Coordinates of C-alpha atoms and ligand atoms in Angstrom, one line a residue:
M1 CA 21.7 -23.4 -18.4
E2 CA 21.3 -21.3 -15.4
K3 CA 19.3 -20.5 -12.4
V4 CA 17.4 -16.8 -12.1
I5 CA 15.1 -14.9 -10.9
I6 CA 12.6 -13.3 -13.5
V7 CA 11.3 -10.0 -11.6
R8 CA 8.4 -8.3 -13.6
Y9 CA 8.1 -4.8 -12.3
S10 CA 4.6 -3.1 -12.2
E11 CA 3.4 0.3 -12.9
I12 CA 6.5 1.9 -13.8
H13 CA 6.0 0.8 -16.7
L14 CA 3.8 3.5 -17.8
K15 CA 5.5 6.4 -16.1
G16 CA 7.0 8.8 -18.8
N17 CA 10.6 10.4 -19.2
N18 CA 11.1 9.8 -15.4
R19 CA 10.4 5.8 -15.5
G20 CA 14.5 5.3 -15.2
W21 CA 14.6 6.7 -12.2
F22 CA 12.0 4.7 -10.9
E23 CA 13.9 1.9 -12.2
K24 CA 16.7 2.7 -10.5
V25 CA 14.7 3.8 -7.4
L26 CA 13.6 0.1 -7.9
V27 CA 17.1 -2.0 -8.3
V28 CA 17.8 -0.1 -4.7
N29 CA 15.6 -1.4 -2.9
M30 CA 16.2 -4.7 -4.6
E31 CA 19.7 -4.4 -3.4
K32 CA 18.6 -3.5 -0.4
S33 CA 16.4 -6.3 0.5
L34 CA 19.0 -9.2 -0.5
K35 CA 21.6 -7.8 1.1
G36 CA 24.7 -10.7 2.3
L37 CA 22.8 -12.8 -0.3
R38 CA 25.2 -13.3 -3.0
H39 CA 23.5 -12.3 -6.0
E40 CA 23.5 -10.0 -9.4
I41 CA 20.4 -8.2 -10.0
R42 CA 20.8 -7.6 -14.4
R43 CA 18.5 -5.6 -16.4
Q44 CA 16.8 -6.7 -19.3
S45 CA 13.8 -4.9 -21.2
G46 CA 10.4 -4.7 -18.4
R47 CA 12.1 -6.7 -16.5
Y48 CA 15.6 -7.8 -14.1
L49 CA 17.3 -10.7 -13.6
I50 CA 18.7 -11.6 -10.2
E51 CA 22.0 -14.3 -11.1
N52 CA 25.1 -15.5 -9.8
F53 CA 22.6 -16.8 -6.4
D54 CA 23.3 -19.4 -4.5
S55 CA 20.4 -22.3 -5.2
E56 CA 19.9 -23.0 -1.5
N57 CA 19.1 -19.5 -0.7
T58 CA 16.3 -19.3 -3.7
D59 CA 12.9 -19.7 -1.3
I60 CA 15.0 -16.9 0.6
I61 CA 15.6 -14.4 -1.9
L62 CA 12.4 -15.1 -3.1
N63 CA 10.6 -14.6 0.2
K64 CA 12.3 -11.4 0.5
L65 CA 11.1 -9.9 -3.3
K66 CA 7.8 -10.2 -1.7
K67 CA 7.8 -7.5 0.0
V68 CA 8.9 -5.0 -2.7
F69 CA 6.8 -2.9 -3.7
G70 CA 7.4 -2.2 -7.6
I71 CA 7.2 -5.4 -8.0
H72 CA 4.5 -7.1 -10.3
S73 CA 5.4 -10.7 -10.6
Y74 CA 8.3 -13.1 -10.6
S75 CA 9.4 -16.7 -11.3
V76 CA 11.9 -18.6 -10.9
G77 CA 13.6 -20.2 -14.4
L78 CA 16.4 -21.1 -16.8
K79 CA 18.2 -18.8 -18.7
V80 CA 19.6 -20.8 -22.1
N81 CA 21.1 -19.0 -25.6
S82 CA 18.2 -18.8 -27.6
D83 CA 19.0 -22.1 -29.5
L84 CA 16.1 -24.5 -30.4
N85 CA 18.3 -28.0 -28.5
E86 CA 19.2 -25.2 -25.6
I87 CA 15.5 -24.4 -24.8
Y88 CA 13.9 -27.8 -25.0
N89 CA 16.9 -28.8 -22.5
A90 CA 15.8 -26.6 -20.5
C91 CA 12.0 -27.5 -21.2
L92 CA 12.8 -31.1 -19.5
E93 CA 13.9 -29.8 -16.2
V94 CA 11.1 -27.7 -15.9
C95 CA 8.3 -30.0 -17.3
G96 CA 6.9 -32.5 -14.1
D97 CA 7.2 -37.0 -15.1
E98 CA 3.8 -37.0 -15.6
G99 CA 0.8 -35.2 -15.7
T100 CA -1.3 -32.7 -18.6
F101 CA 1.3 -29.6 -19.7
K102 CA 0.7 -26.5 -22.3
V103 CA 3.5 -24.6 -23.9
D104 CA 2.8 -21.0 -23.5
T105 CA 5.8 -19.2 -26.1
H106 CA 6.2 -15.3 -26.0
R107 CA 8.7 -14.3 -28.6
A108 CA 9.8 -10.8 -28.1
D109 CA 12.3 -11.5 -30.4
K110 CA 10.8 -11.8 -33.6
K111 CA 14.1 -13.0 -35.9
F112 CA 14.3 -16.5 -33.6
P113 CA 13.0 -18.3 -37.1
L114 CA 10.3 -20.3 -35.3
N115 CA 7.4 -18.0 -34.1
S116 CA 5.0 -18.9 -31.2
M117 CA 2.8 -21.3 -32.7
Q118 CA 5.7 -23.3 -34.1
L119 CA 8.1 -23.7 -30.8
N120 CA 5.0 -24.0 -29.0
A121 CA 4.3 -27.6 -32.0
E122 CA 7.9 -28.3 -31.7
I123 CA 8.7 -28.4 -27.7
G124 CA 5.5 -29.7 -27.0
G125 CA 5.4 -32.7 -29.6
K126 CA 9.5 -33.5 -28.3
L127 CA 8.4 -33.8 -25.2
L128 CA 5.3 -35.9 -25.9
N129 CA 8.3 -38.1 -28.2
D130 CA 10.6 -38.1 -25.4
N131 CA 7.8 -38.8 -22.1
P132 CA 4.5 -41.2 -23.2
K133 CA 3.5 -40.0 -19.5
L134 CA 2.8 -36.0 -20.7
K135 CA -0.4 -34.9 -22.3
V136 CA -1.1 -32.1 -23.8
D137 CA -4.1 -30.0 -22.0
V138 CA -4.3 -26.8 -23.1
H139 CA -7.0 -25.3 -20.8
N140 CA -6.0 -27.0 -17.7
P141 CA -3.0 -28.2 -17.4
L142 CA -0.9 -29.1 -14.3
F143 CA 1.8 -27.3 -14.8
I144 CA 2.6 -24.9 -17.6
I145 CA 5.9 -24.6 -20.1
N146 CA 6.5 -20.4 -20.4
V147 CA 9.0 -20.3 -22.9
D148 CA 10.3 -16.7 -23.4
I149 CA 13.0 -15.7 -26.1
R150 CA 14.0 -12.5 -25.5
E151 CA 15.9 -10.2 -28.0
N152 CA 19.9 -10.6 -26.7
G153 CA 20.3 -13.8 -27.6
T154 CA 18.6 -15.4 -24.6
A155 CA 15.7 -17.1 -23.8
L156 CA 14.4 -17.8 -20.3
V157 CA 11.9 -21.1 -19.2
F158 CA 9.7 -21.1 -16.2
N159 CA 6.8 -22.2 -15.4
E160 CA 4.5 -20.1 -11.9
F161 CA 4.6 -16.1 -12.2
F162 CA 4.7 -15.1 -8.6
K163 CA 2.3 -12.5 -8.1
G164 CA 4.7 -10.2 -6.8
A165 CA 4.0 -6.8 -4.0
G166 CA 2.7 -4.1 -6.1
G167 CA 2.9 -1.2 -6.3
M168 CA 5.5 2.0 -6.3
P169 CA 8.7 1.4 -5.2
V170 CA 9.6 3.0 -2.0
G171 CA 11.1 6.6 -2.1
T172 CA 9.3 7.2 -4.7
A173 CA 6.8 8.9 -3.5
G174 CA 8.0 11.5 -0.8
K175 CA 7.9 11.1 3.0
G176 CA 5.4 10.4 5.0
L177 CA 4.7 10.1 9.1
L178 CA 3.1 7.1 10.4
L179 CA 1.4 7.8 13.9
I180 CA 2.0 4.1 15.0
S181 CA 0.3 2.7 18.1
G182 CA 0.0 -0.8 19.1
G183 CA -2.9 -2.1 17.8
I184 CA -4.2 -3.2 14.7
D185 CA -5.0 -0.4 12.1
S186 CA -2.4 1.5 12.0
P187 CA 1.1 -1.1 11.1
V188 CA -1.3 -1.5 7.7
A189 CA -2.0 2.0 6.9
G190 CA 1.4 2.1 6.9
H191 CA 1.7 -0.7 5.1
M192 CA -0.7 0.6 2.1
I193 CA 1.3 4.0 1.7
A194 CA 4.7 2.9 1.5
K195 CA 2.9 0.2 -1.2
R196 CA 2.1 3.3 -3.1
G197 CA 5.9 3.9 -3.1
M198 CA 6.1 6.5 -0.2
S199 CA 8.9 6.3 2.9
I200 CA 7.5 6.4 6.0
E201 CA 8.9 7.2 9.1
C202 CA 6.8 6.3 12.4
L203 CA 5.7 8.1 15.6
H204 CA 4.9 6.3 19.1
F205 CA 3.3 8.3 22.2
H206 CA 3.6 6.5 25.5
S207 CA 2.6 7.1 28.6
Y208 CA 5.3 5.6 30.9
P209 CA 5.0 4.2 33.6
Y210 CA 1.3 4.3 33.0
T211 CA 2.2 1.7 30.7
N212 CA 4.5 -0.7 30.5
M213 CA 7.8 -1.0 29.1
Q214 CA 6.6 -4.2 26.6
A215 CA 4.0 -2.4 24.9
K216 CA 7.0 0.1 24.0
E217 CA 8.5 -3.4 22.5
K218 CA 5.7 -3.9 20.8
V219 CA 5.5 -1.5 18.9
I220 CA 9.5 -1.7 18.0
E221 CA 8.8 -5.1 16.7
L222 CA 5.5 -4.0 14.9
T223 CA 7.6 -1.4 13.3
K224 CA 10.3 -4.3 12.2
R225 CA 7.6 -6.3 10.3
L226 CA 6.6 -2.9 8.6
S227 CA 10.7 -2.0 7.9
S228 CA 11.1 -5.4 6.0
Y229 CA 8.5 -3.4 3.4
I230 CA 10.4 0.1 3.3
C231 CA 14.1 -1.2 2.8
G232 CA 14.5 0.3 7.2
T233 CA 13.3 3.2 9.1
I234 CA 13.4 5.4 12.1
L235 CA 11.4 5.2 15.0
N236 CA 10.8 8.5 17.1
V237 CA 9.2 7.8 20.8
V238 CA 7.3 10.2 22.3
S239 CA 6.2 10.3 26.0
V240 CA 2.6 12.4 26.6
T241 CA 2.9 11.2 30.1
H242 CA 3.1 14.8 31.8
I243 CA 0.0 15.9 29.4
Q244 CA -2.6 13.2 30.2
E245 CA -1.5 14.5 33.4
E246 CA -2.7 18.1 32.7
I247 CA -5.3 16.6 31.3
H248 CA -6.6 14.7 33.9
K249 CA -6.1 17.0 37.1
K250 CA -7.2 20.4 34.8
C251 CA -10.0 19.3 31.6
D252 CA -13.4 17.7 31.8
G253 CA -12.7 14.2 31.4
E254 CA -15.2 13.7 29.0
Y255 CA -12.5 15.9 26.6
M256 CA -9.7 13.6 27.1
V257 CA -8.9 11.4 24.2
T258 CA -10.2 14.6 22.0
L259 CA -8.1 16.8 23.6
L260 CA -4.5 14.3 23.9
R261 CA -5.4 13.3 19.9
R262 CA -5.2 17.6 19.5
F263 CA -2.3 17.2 21.3
M264 CA -0.3 14.4 19.6
M265 CA -1.5 16.2 15.9
R266 CA 0.5 19.3 16.8
I267 CA 3.3 17.0 18.4
A268 CA 3.4 14.8 15.2
E269 CA 3.4 17.8 12.7
E270 CA 6.1 19.7 14.3
V271 CA 8.4 15.9 14.4
A272 CA 8.2 15.4 10.9
K273 CA 8.6 18.8 9.3
R274 CA 12.1 18.2 11.6
R275 CA 12.8 14.8 9.6
G276 CA 11.9 16.0 6.4
A277 CA 8.3 14.4 6.6
Q278 CA 5.1 16.0 4.1
C279 CA 2.2 14.5 5.4
L280 CA 0.9 12.9 8.9
I281 CA -0.7 9.2 8.4
T282 CA -2.9 7.6 10.7
G283 CA -5.1 3.9 10.8
E284 CA -8.1 6.0 11.6
S285 CA -11.4 4.6 10.3
L286 CA -14.8 6.2 10.0
A287 CA -16.6 5.6 12.9
Q288 CA -15.2 3.0 14.3
V289 CA -15.2 3.9 17.4
A290 CA -15.8 7.3 19.6
S291 CA -12.7 9.5 18.1
Q292 CA -13.3 8.2 14.9
T293 CA -16.6 10.5 13.9
I294 CA -16.4 12.6 11.4
E295 CA -16.3 15.4 13.8
G296 CA -13.7 14.2 16.5
M297 CA -10.8 14.2 12.4
T298 CA -12.0 17.6 12.2
S299 CA -11.0 18.5 15.8
S300 CA -7.8 16.7 15.3
N301 CA -7.6 18.0 11.9
S302 CA -7.6 21.7 13.4
V303 CA -4.9 21.6 14.6
I304 CA -2.2 21.3 11.8
K305 CA -0.9 23.9 10.3
D306 CA 0.8 23.0 6.9
L307 CA 0.5 18.8 6.6
P308 CA -1.8 16.8 4.8
V309 CA -3.5 13.8 6.9
L310 CA -3.5 10.8 5.2
R311 CA -6.6 8.4 6.7
P312 CA -6.2 5.4 4.1
L313 CA -8.4 3.0 6.5
C314 CA -11.2 5.3 6.3
G315 CA -13.1 3.1 3.9
F316 CA -12.1 -0.1 5.3
D317 CA -14.6 -2.3 7.8
K318 CA -12.7 -3.7 10.8
N319 CA -12.5 -7.4 9.4
E320 CA -10.5 -6.0 5.9
I321 CA -7.8 -4.6 8.0
I322 CA -7.9 -7.4 10.1
E323 CA -7.2 -9.7 6.7
R324 CA -4.3 -7.5 5.3
S325 CA -2.9 -7.4 9.1
R326 CA -2.8 -10.6 8.7
L327 CA -1.4 -10.5 5.5
I328 CA 1.6 -8.4 6.0
G329 CA 2.7 -9.9 9.3
T330 CA 1.4 -7.9 12.1
Y331 CA -1.7 -9.3 13.3
E332 CA 0.3 -11.5 15.7
I333 CA 2.0 -8.6 17.5
S334 CA -0.9 -6.0 17.7
I335 CA -3.1 -8.6 19.6
E336 CA -0.8 -8.8 22.2
P337 CA -2.4 -7.1 24.9
Y338 CA -0.5 -4.5 26.2
E339 CA -2.4 -0.7 26.6
D340 CA -2.0 1.7 24.3
C341 CA -1.5 5.5 26.1
C342 CA -5.1 6.4 25.1
T343 CA -6.5 3.9 27.5
V344 CA -4.9 5.8 30.8
F345 CA -7.5 7.6 31.9
L346 CA -9.9 6.7 29.4
P347 CA -13.4 8.9 30.6
K348 CA -16.2 6.1 30.9
H349 CA -18.6 8.5 28.4
P350 CA -15.7 10.4 25.6
V351 CA -17.9 12.8 23.8
T352 CA -18.1 11.6 20.1
R353 CA -18.9 15.2 18.5
P354 CA -16.7 17.0 20.3
K355 CA -17.7 21.0 19.1
L356 CA -14.7 23.4 18.8
C357 CA -16.0 26.3 20.9
D358 CA -15.9 23.6 24.1
I359 CA -12.7 21.9 22.6
E360 CA -11.1 25.7 23.4
R361 CA -12.6 26.2 26.2
E362 CA -11.6 22.9 27.5
E363 CA -7.3 23.9 25.9
K364 CA -7.3 27.1 28.0
K365 CA -6.8 25.4 30.9
L366 CA -3.4 24.2 29.1
D367 CA -0.4 25.8 28.8
I368 CA 0.3 24.0 25.1
D369 CA 3.0 25.4 24.0
A370 CA 4.7 24.8 27.0
L371 CA 3.5 20.6 27.5
V372 CA 4.2 20.6 23.2
D373 CA 8.0 22.1 23.5
E374 CA 8.5 19.6 26.6
A375 CA 7.2 16.3 24.7
L376 CA 9.6 17.4 21.8
S377 CA 12.1 17.9 24.4
G378 CA 12.6 13.9 25.4
I379 CA 11.7 12.4 21.8
E380 CA 13.8 9.4 21.3
I381 CA 14.6 7.8 18.1
I382 CA 15.4 4.3 17.2
K383 CA 16.9 3.2 14.1
I384 CA 15.0 -0.4 12.7
Ligands
ATP1 P1 -5.0 1.3 16.0 O1 -4.9 -0.3 15.9 O2 -3.8 1.6 15.3 O3 -4.4 1.7 17.3 P2 -7.2 2.2 17.0 O4 -8.4 1.1 16.5 O5 -6.5 2.0 18.1 O6 -6.0 2.2 15.5 P3 -7.0 4.6 17.8 O7 -6.5 4.4 19.2 O8 -8.7 5.8 18.0 O9 -7.7 3.1 16.8 O10 -6.3 5.3 17.1 C1 -6.4 6.3 15.6 C2 -5.3 6.4 15.3 O11 -4.1 7.2 15.6 C3 -4.8 5.3 14.9 O12 -4.5 3.8 14.0 C4 -3.2 5.7 15.0 O13 -2.1 6.5 13.6 C5 -3.2 6.8 15.6 N1 -2.3 6.5 17.1 C6 -3.4 6.0 18.4 N2 -2.4 5.7 19.5 C7 -1.7 6.1 19.2 C8 -0.4 6.3 19.8 N3 0.3 5.8 20.7 N4 1.0 6.6 19.1 C9 1.1 6.8 18.1 N5 0.1 7.0 17.1 C10 -1.6 6.6 18.1
MG2 MG1 -5.0 2.0 19.4

C-alpha cells in the first residue's frame, strides 16, 4: 500500500493530436513547482500519480499543485494491487472510525471480477461488519470512499477530490507582456491570462524619485506572488520620470494621463517585441476610472503598431476583481499605500473622452521617439 497524490487534468483531454504536447508541458510545470521536494511523477491514462514523496511534505506538495494551471482536480490516496483484500485494507485506512459513509467505485478495468455495484456492496458490507459504529448513507454521507480500479492492475483508494487551478498549462498559449502597476487589477489580469496557458513576462513603469523605492519593492513582491502560478517570470522595469516631466512642462495638464498611457503602450510594444511576447495585457476595466473609457482605450490602442492588447478585466466590477485578488494572494500587497507613477503630476480634471486631434496637438510639443528610446535605454531586467 503506497501513499500517492492523484492529479487529473482539465481541458487537455479535449485536445486531439497535440494532446501529448500539452501533457508534457503540464508535467514540466508540475516538476518546476515541486522542485526541491522528493517525488516521482508517473503517467496513468488521463491522470498522473505523484509517488515516492515524504509523507510529512504532503500539504506543501498539495499547496504547490493547487497553483499549477491545467490541473482539474487532485486527491491524496492509496495505491494497491487490484486485489479485493488489498483494496479493502486501503478502504479501512481511509475510512473514519464512526459516522456515515458510502463506497463509490469506478472500474476502468472491465476484467476485474466484480463490477462497480458489486464492489460497492462487498466493501460496504465488510466495513459495516467490522465496525458497528459505521452506517451507510448514499445520499449525504460524512465521507466517501472512492475506489478507482485502473487498467494496469492497480487500484486507487481516496476520499476527497480537491479542485485544481483549472485552465491550460502555462507555456501552451504563447507569451504575453503584462503591464503591472502596484494596484489590485493588473496582477489579477495576469493571473487570468496565465490560466489560459500563456507565459507571462511583466513590465513596470516607475517615476523615481517622485515615487519611492518601496513602490518598486511592492511590484517585485506582487510579481513574485504571480510568479508562483506561472513557473517564474521576468520583471522589466522602465523609468518614465523624464517623460512625465516633459509632459508636465510642455503640455496641457489635462492630458497628462492620456499622453503618459500612450507612451507606456509605445514602450510596452517595443519591450514585448524584444522579449518575444505576442501581446500586451493590462488590468483595465471598462469605465472604472477616467482613463478607462472606450475613448481612452482607443487613444492608447492607436499608438500600437502590431500587437493585440488583452484586457481580461474589462467586464468585471471592482469588487469581483478584489475577490479574485484575495483568492490569488495579491490583495494584501496591492493595498499597501505606495504611489504609482500615474498619480504623480495627476491633473485635477483629466480628460475622460480624449479626441485624437487634441492628443496629436499635444504630442507635437514632445520629441516622442527620443523620449521612448531614452526610457528603453535605461531598462532594468529582474529575474523573479
Ligand atoms: P491597477 O490596479 O492594475 O493599478 P488601476 O485601476 O489603478 O489598475 P490604472 O492606474 O488606470 O488603473 O491602470 C490601468 C492599467 O494600466 C493597469 O491595470 C496596468 O495594466 C497599466 N498600468 C498602470 N500603471 C502602470 C505602471 N506604473 N506600470 C505598468 N503598468 C501600469
Ligand atoms: Mg494603478
